[in-house]
Amino acid sequence: MDPNWLSFAAEPSRPTFRLPPGSVDAHCHVFGPGDLFPFAPERKYTPCDASAAQLFALRDFLGFERNVIVQATCHGADNGALVDALERSGGMARGVATVREDISDAELKALDAAGVRGVRFNFVKRLVDTTPRDTLTGIARRIAPLGWHTVIYFEAADLPDLYDFIATLPTPVVVDHMGRPDVTKSADGPEFGLFLRLLAESPQIWSKVTCPERLSVSGPPGYTDVVPFAHRVVERFPERVLWGTDWPHPNLKSHMPDDGKLVDFIPRIAPTADLQQKLLVDNPRRLYWAR
Ligand code: 0GY
């Protein structure tokens, strides 16, 4: 693994917040293990191993029932580790894959049978090389008939340029980590306002209200500066939000979060039982376990 790599917390605390029954950790990853599932040659980082068994142990410890496992960029478009994890989950995990435009219909069908329900397009330049937008639109057209959606990862500064592309994709869209707002700016300001407008104008677009540890400048344990952003999205779009741990937390530099404390963050952004039920159970079940 990279010399400055921060590994996930070996012994997270038990959360105080009791998750509603059937809760889904709707954004997490597996890494390798590298000797079984080698990392991609084009990767931008080499992580520690983080296996499906470790993910499922964390799921049980925190009180989740299910996972949505998102293909990590360190595995490129080789979804082997993801599919292996889905198969080990006994139907308790669904997946978001990375695919290339030359993927065959048979390969897409096999991913679907394994539990994949979406693809991820990544626009974060430190993580991937650029893929032309025409290519991505072509992939979205291929997956639309399967009933899959597109997960998009970008940074707030890039939203003006991406706005029309995202709004016109032919599938439902899920935006990772609220489009990575700069939380030193106001949640009522123009930058986050553009993200809220995207959701308001496009009923097919969802948001993950994830990663306070990644977005926060004020830092742990409270991640207080992220609360107004996530709270606004949950309150305005309660039917189109998802939450996840982001375990094993790739590429964090400042600190490694305590996953139990991340769960305790949830009631601060979704303060009522009704909002929590939608965020943690109803919404992810609708998007990932409709069949
Ligand atoms: C995240 C965030 C990051 C990495 C990846 O696939 C990935 O490599 O998603 C990041 O470095 O910001 O969602 O896990």
Coordinates of C-alpha atoms and ligand atoms in Angstrom, one line a residue:
M1 CA 0.0 0.0 0.0
D2 CA 1.1 3.6 -0.4
P3 CA 3.5 4.8 2.3
N4 CA 1.2 7.5 3.7
W5 CA -1.9 5.3 3.5
L6 CA -4.3 5.6 6.5
S7 CA -6.0 2.3 7.3
F8 CA -9.5 2.0 8.6
A9 CA -10.2 2.0 12.3
A10 CA -9.6 -1.5 13.6
E11 CA -11.9 -1.1 16.6
P12 CA -14.6 1.5 16.0
S13 CA -16.9 2.5 18.8
R14 CA -20.4 1.1 19.1
P15 CA -22.8 3.9 17.9
T16 CA -25.2 5.5 20.4
F17 CA -27.8 6.0 17.6
R18 CA -29.9 2.9 17.0
L19 CA -30.3 2.4 13.3
P20 CA -33.8 1.5 12.2
P21 CA -34.3 -2.2 11.3
G22 CA -33.3 -2.9 7.7
S23 CA -30.9 0.0 7.4
V24 CA -28.6 0.1 4.4
D25 CA -25.0 1.3 4.3
A26 CA -25.4 2.7 0.8
H27 CA -21.8 3.7 0.1
C28 CA -18.8 1.5 0.9
H29 CA -16.0 -0.3 -0.9
V30 CA -13.9 -3.4 -0.8
F31 CA -10.2 -3.4 -1.6
G32 CA -8.8 -6.7 -2.9
P33 CA -7.5 -8.5 -1.1
G34 CA -4.7 -7.7 -3.5
D35 CA -3.4 -11.2 -3.8
L36 CA -6.8 -12.5 -4.9
F37 CA -8.0 -9.4 -6.8
P38 CA -5.0 -7.4 -8.0
F39 CA -5.3 -3.6 -8.2
A40 CA -5.6 -2.1 -11.6
P41 CA -2.4 -1.0 -13.4
E42 CA -3.9 2.5 -14.1
R43 CA -4.8 3.1 -10.4
K44 CA -3.9 6.4 -8.8
Y45 CA -3.4 4.9 -5.3
T46 CA -2.7 1.6 -3.7
P47 CA -4.8 1.0 -0.6
C48 CA -4.6 -1.5 2.3
D49 CA -6.6 -4.6 1.8
A50 CA -10.3 -4.3 3.0
S51 CA -12.1 -7.5 2.4
A52 CA -15.8 -8.4 2.1
A53 CA -15.6 -10.3 5.4
Q54 CA -14.3 -7.2 7.2
L55 CA -17.1 -5.1 5.6
F56 CA -19.8 -7.5 6.7
A57 CA -18.4 -7.7 10.2
L58 CA -18.6 -3.9 10.4
R59 CA -22.1 -3.9 9.0
D60 CA -23.2 -6.3 11.8
F61 CA -21.3 -4.4 14.5
L62 CA -22.8 -1.0 13.5
G63 CA -26.3 -2.4 13.1
F64 CA -26.8 -2.2 9.4
E65 CA -28.6 -5.0 7.5
R66 CA -27.3 -4.4 4.0
N67 CA -24.6 -2.7 1.9
V68 CA -24.3 -1.0 -1.4
I69 CA -20.7 -1.6 -2.5
V70 CA -19.3 0.9 -5.0
Q71 CA -16.4 -0.2 -7.3
A72 CA -13.3 1.7 -6.1
T73 CA -11.1 3.4 -8.7
C74 CA -8.1 1.3 -7.5
H75 CA -9.8 -1.7 -9.2
G76 CA -10.4 0.2 -12.5
A77 CA -13.0 -1.6 -14.6
D78 CA -12.2 -5.1 -13.2
N79 CA -15.3 -5.7 -11.0
G80 CA -14.0 -9.1 -9.7
A81 CA -13.6 -8.1 -6.1
L82 CA -17.0 -6.3 -6.1
V83 CA -18.8 -9.3 -7.7
D84 CA -17.1 -11.7 -5.2
A85 CA -18.3 -9.6 -2.3
L86 CA -21.9 -9.5 -3.7
E87 CA -21.9 -13.2 -4.1
R88 CA -20.7 -13.7 -0.5
S89 CA -23.4 -11.4 0.8
G90 CA -26.3 -13.8 0.3
G91 CA -28.4 -11.0 -1.3
M92 CA -27.6 -8.5 1.4
A93 CA -25.4 -6.4 -0.8
R94 CA -25.9 -4.7 -4.2
G95 CA -23.2 -3.1 -6.3
V96 CA -22.3 -0.2 -8.4
A97 CA -19.7 -1.1 -11.1
T98 CA -17.3 0.6 -13.4
V99 CA -17.6 -0.5 -17.0
R100 CA -16.0 0.4 -20.3
E101 CA -17.9 1.1 -23.4
D102 CA -16.9 -2.2 -25.0
I103 CA -18.5 -4.3 -22.3
S104 CA -20.7 -6.9 -23.9
D105 CA -24.4 -7.5 -23.2
A106 CA -23.6 -10.8 -21.7
E107 CA -21.2 -9.2 -19.3
L108 CA -23.8 -6.6 -18.3
K109 CA -26.3 -9.4 -17.7
A110 CA -23.8 -11.3 -15.5
L111 CA -23.2 -8.2 -13.4
D112 CA -26.9 -7.7 -13.1
A113 CA -27.4 -11.3 -11.9
A114 CA -24.6 -10.7 -9.3
G115 CA -26.5 -7.7 -7.9
V116 CA -25.1 -4.7 -9.7
R117 CA -27.7 -2.0 -10.2
G118 CA -25.6 1.0 -11.4
V119 CA -22.4 2.3 -12.9
R120 CA -20.2 5.0 -11.6
F121 CA -18.8 7.9 -13.6
N122 CA -15.9 9.6 -11.8
F123 CA -14.9 13.2 -12.6
V124 CA -12.5 13.7 -9.7
K125 CA -9.2 14.3 -11.5
R126 CA -6.9 12.9 -8.8
L127 CA -8.7 9.5 -9.0
V128 CA -9.1 8.8 -12.8
D129 CA -8.1 9.8 -16.3
T130 CA -10.7 11.6 -18.2
T131 CA -13.3 9.6 -20.2
P132 CA -15.0 11.5 -23.0
R133 CA -18.6 12.5 -22.2
D134 CA -19.9 10.9 -25.4
T135 CA -18.5 7.6 -24.2
L136 CA -20.2 8.0 -20.8
T137 CA -23.5 8.9 -22.4
G138 CA -23.2 5.7 -24.6
I139 CA -22.7 3.6 -21.4
A140 CA -25.7 5.2 -19.7
R141 CA -27.8 4.4 -22.8
R142 CA -26.7 0.7 -22.6
I143 CA -27.6 0.4 -18.9
A144 CA -30.9 2.3 -18.9
P145 CA -32.9 -0.7 -20.2
L146 CA -31.6 -2.8 -17.3
G147 CA -33.2 -0.4 -14.9
W148 CA -29.8 0.6 -13.5
H149 CA -28.8 4.1 -12.5
T150 CA -25.6 6.2 -12.8
V151 CA -23.6 7.3 -9.8
I152 CA -21.6 10.5 -10.4
Y153 CA -18.6 11.7 -8.4
F154 CA -17.4 15.3 -8.9
E155 CA -16.2 18.3 -7.0
A156 CA -18.4 21.4 -6.5
A157 CA -16.2 23.6 -8.6
D158 CA -16.9 21.4 -11.7
L159 CA -20.7 21.4 -11.4
P160 CA -21.4 24.4 -13.7
D161 CA -19.6 22.6 -16.5
L162 CA -21.2 19.2 -15.7
Y163 CA -24.7 20.5 -15.0
D164 CA -26.4 19.8 -18.4
F165 CA -24.5 16.5 -18.8
I166 CA -25.8 15.2 -15.5
A167 CA -29.4 16.6 -15.9
T168 CA -29.8 14.9 -19.3
L169 CA -28.4 11.4 -18.6
P170 CA -31.0 8.8 -19.6
T171 CA -31.0 7.1 -16.2
P172 CA -31.7 8.0 -12.6
V173 CA -28.5 9.7 -11.2
V174 CA -27.1 9.5 -7.7
V175 CA -24.5 12.2 -6.8
D176 CA -21.8 11.1 -4.4
H177 CA -21.2 13.2 -1.2
M178 CA -23.5 16.1 -2.2
G179 CA -21.2 17.0 -5.0
R180 CA -18.4 17.6 -2.6
P181 CA -19.3 21.2 -1.4
D182 CA -16.7 23.5 -0.1
V183 CA -18.1 23.7 3.4
T184 CA -16.1 26.9 4.2
K185 CA -18.7 28.6 2.0
S186 CA -22.3 29.2 3.1
A187 CA -24.8 26.4 2.6
D188 CA -27.1 29.3 1.4
G189 CA -24.5 30.6 -1.0
P190 CA -24.5 30.3 -4.8
E191 CA -22.2 27.3 -5.1
F192 CA -24.3 24.9 -3.0
G193 CA -27.4 26.7 -4.4
L194 CA -26.5 25.3 -7.8
F195 CA -26.4 21.8 -6.4
L196 CA -29.8 22.3 -4.7
R197 CA -31.2 23.7 -8.0
L198 CA -30.0 20.6 -9.8
L199 CA -32.0 18.4 -7.4
A200 CA -35.0 20.7 -7.5
E201 CA -35.1 20.8 -11.3
S202 CA -34.4 17.1 -11.9
P203 CA -36.7 14.6 -10.0
Q204 CA -34.5 11.7 -11.2
I205 CA -31.4 13.0 -9.4
W206 CA -30.6 11.7 -5.9
S207 CA -27.8 12.6 -3.5
K208 CA -25.7 10.7 -1.0
V209 CA -25.5 12.8 2.2
T210 CA -22.2 11.1 3.0
C211 CA -18.6 11.8 4.0
P212 CA -18.6 14.5 6.7
E213 CA -15.1 13.3 7.5
R214 CA -14.0 14.0 3.9
L215 CA -15.7 17.4 3.5
S216 CA -15.2 18.8 7.0
V217 CA -12.7 21.5 7.7
S218 CA -13.6 21.9 11.4
G219 CA -13.0 18.1 11.7
P220 CA -13.8 15.4 14.2
P221 CA -15.6 14.5 16.3
G222 CA -18.4 16.8 15.4
Y223 CA -17.9 17.6 11.7
T224 CA -20.2 20.5 12.6
D225 CA -19.5 22.5 9.4
V226 CA -21.0 19.7 7.2
V227 CA -24.3 19.6 9.1
P228 CA -26.1 22.5 7.4
F229 CA -25.3 21.2 4.0
A230 CA -26.5 17.6 4.6
H231 CA -29.5 18.7 6.7
R232 CA -30.7 21.0 3.9
V233 CA -30.6 18.2 1.3
V234 CA -32.3 15.7 3.6
E235 CA -35.1 18.1 4.5
R236 CA -35.8 19.3 0.9
F237 CA -35.4 15.9 -0.8
P238 CA -36.3 13.3 1.8
E239 CA -37.3 10.7 -0.8
R240 CA -34.0 11.0 -2.8
V241 CA -31.2 10.8 -0.2
L242 CA -28.9 7.9 0.7
W243 CA -26.4 7.5 3.5
G244 CA -23.3 5.3 3.8
T245 CA -20.1 5.0 5.8
D246 CA -17.6 5.2 2.9
W247 CA -15.7 2.4 4.7
P248 CA -12.7 1.8 4.3
H249 CA -12.4 5.5 3.7
P250 CA -9.9 5.8 0.8
N251 CA -7.4 8.6 0.5
L252 CA -8.1 10.4 3.8
K253 CA -5.1 12.4 4.9
S254 CA -6.0 14.3 8.0
H255 CA -7.5 11.5 10.2
M256 CA -9.4 8.2 10.0
P257 CA -13.0 8.4 11.3
D258 CA -14.5 6.3 14.0
D259 CA -17.3 4.5 12.0
G260 CA -19.5 4.4 15.2
K261 CA -19.2 8.2 15.5
L262 CA -20.2 8.5 11.8
V263 CA -23.4 6.6 12.5
D264 CA -24.0 9.0 15.4
F265 CA -23.8 11.9 12.9
I266 CA -27.0 10.6 11.2
P267 CA -29.6 12.1 13.6
R268 CA -28.0 15.5 13.3
I269 CA -28.7 15.6 9.5
A270 CA -31.9 13.5 9.7
P271 CA -33.5 14.5 13.0
T272 CA -36.8 12.7 12.9
A273 CA -37.7 9.0 12.8
D274 CA -39.5 9.6 9.5
L275 CA -36.5 11.1 7.8
Q276 CA -34.2 8.4 9.2
Q277 CA -36.5 5.7 7.9
K278 CA -36.5 7.2 4.4
L279 CA -32.8 7.9 4.4
L280 CA -31.6 4.5 5.8
V281 CA -34.3 2.0 4.8
D282 CA -37.0 3.0 2.3
N283 CA -34.9 5.0 -0.2
P284 CA -32.0 2.5 -0.6
R285 CA -34.5 -0.4 -0.7
R286 CA -36.5 1.3 -3.5
L287 CA -33.3 2.0 -5.6
Y288 CA -31.4 -1.3 -5.0
W289 CA -33.8 -4.0 -3.9
A290 CA -36.9 -3.4 -6.2
R291 CA -36.1 -6.8 -7.6
Ligands
0GY1 C1 -15.0 7.7 -2.0 C2 -14.0 8.7 -2.2 C3 -12.8 8.6 -2.9 C4 -12.3 7.5 -3.6 C5 -13.1 6.6 -4.4 O1 -13.3 4.9 -5.9 C6 -12.5 5.6 -5.3 O2 -11.3 5.5 -5.3 O3 -14.4 6.7 -4.4 C7 -11.9 9.7 -2.8 O4 -10.7 9.5 -2.8 O5 -12.4 10.9 -2.6 O6 -16.2 7.9 -2.3 O7 -14.7 6.6 -1.5

